[in-house]
Amino acid sequence: MSASLPMSVPAAGLPARVRIHEVGPRDGLQNEKMVVPVEVKADFIARLADAGLDTIEATSFVHPKWVPQLADAEALMPRLEGVDARLPVLVPNERGLDRALTLGVREIAVFGSATESFAKANLNRTVDESIAMFAPVVARAREAGLRVRGYLSMCFGDPWEGAVEIDQVVRVSRSLIDIGCDELSLGDTIGVATPGHVQALLTALNAAGVGTERIAVHFHDTYGQALANTLAALQHGVSTVDASAGGLGGCPYAKSATGNLATEDLVWMLNGLGIETGVDLGALTATSVWMAAHLGRPSPSRTVRALSGTTSPQEQ
Ligand code: HMG
Ligand code: MG
């Protein structure tokens, strides 16, 4: 593996440090066809922490039939006891919260949708019914001293409904904040956002009283826009960015199924901008190459390919 790093040349108006919210073990693996053995997941998370990632979304406490890839949450969490990182988990309802609390989870995320179609498809609820489902979850979690993130999906476009109005996104964002979410993560679930759209949404959220310091961005890379969108968000002052090691998730060979922004691609850019992340890019890349071998397919991340000395995914 070559050890090249970009030359650090800071640009004006960007945060000095970015907190990377690593979603590979959850968003990545939930979308992989293969169910990864629980001990491999535990090793993956430990390796990510060793590479310097301090927030690693570990799994989901959702209905096992809806997401069989993460049905082993109860077996996974006890294996993570020595891991030195925040380990948030997804929780959709009180049943999920009960399961998470039993295992000593300290941080959760609820996950709403800006559109009715995805709310129905993902949660079997309308948008408003989903918020009503989350409200007691967030209240109980906060009472128990947990930190709560609120995801909002389809913020920039929806596969069934097409364009999504910014006002609609702001309305549901406000609801997530009003029920008590500490942080709001804006999901570009299908990767259709572009930088001007990102900045327009952030501006509208600020106008509605949602401060930038509470906002994270969550870009999927379907159209290769995730890094450009991230830079637009950083220019607006956002300093929490979601990413998935190796760009895990979906399948690069299947139409319209792609993963999140690859953490390595993000760290490469942030290193070049002189922005602190605490992440060791070499160790992270080695982890993604290791995970790719377990999945039996190469990482789609350009940075992983470049740093692991391969020029095409087939060579990894
Ligand atoms: P439902 O069928 O409406 O559930 O599903 P229900 O409330 O009617 O309950 C039916 C049965 O399921 C009951 O069992 C419950 O106990 C059980 P019964 O009494 O019939 O024996 N049940 C559960 N079991 C275990 N754990 C639970 C649970 N809840 C109910 N938590 C539900 C509603 C929300 C459960 C379902 O729709 C679900 O699990 N959805 C999860 C979908 C999901 O995980 N999607 C991926 C995450 S979102 C995402 O990836 C987007 C994001 O990355 C951001 C972005 O990119 O945009 C975050
Ligand atoms: Mg996602």
Coordinates of C-alpha atoms in Angstrom, one line a residue, residues 34 64 102 109 132 145 155 160 166 172 185 187-188 211 220 236 281:
M34 CA -24.5 -10.8 2.2
P64 CA -35.3 -8.3 12.0
T102 CA -31.2 -3.6 27.9
A109 CA -30.9 7.7 16.3
A132 CA -45.7 10.4 16.8
G145 CA -29.4 10.4 29.6
C155 CA -34.2 15.7 1.8
W160 CA -41.4 7.9 -6.1
I166 CA -37.4 22.7 0.8
V172 CA -40.3 17.7 9.2
S185 CA -28.7 14.5 10.0
G187 CA -30.1 12.4 4.3
D188 CA -29.6 12.5 0.6
G211 CA -28.7 26.2 14.0
H220 CA -25.1 8.9 -0.7
H236 CA -21.9 26.8 5.3
L281 CA -6.0 7.2 6.5

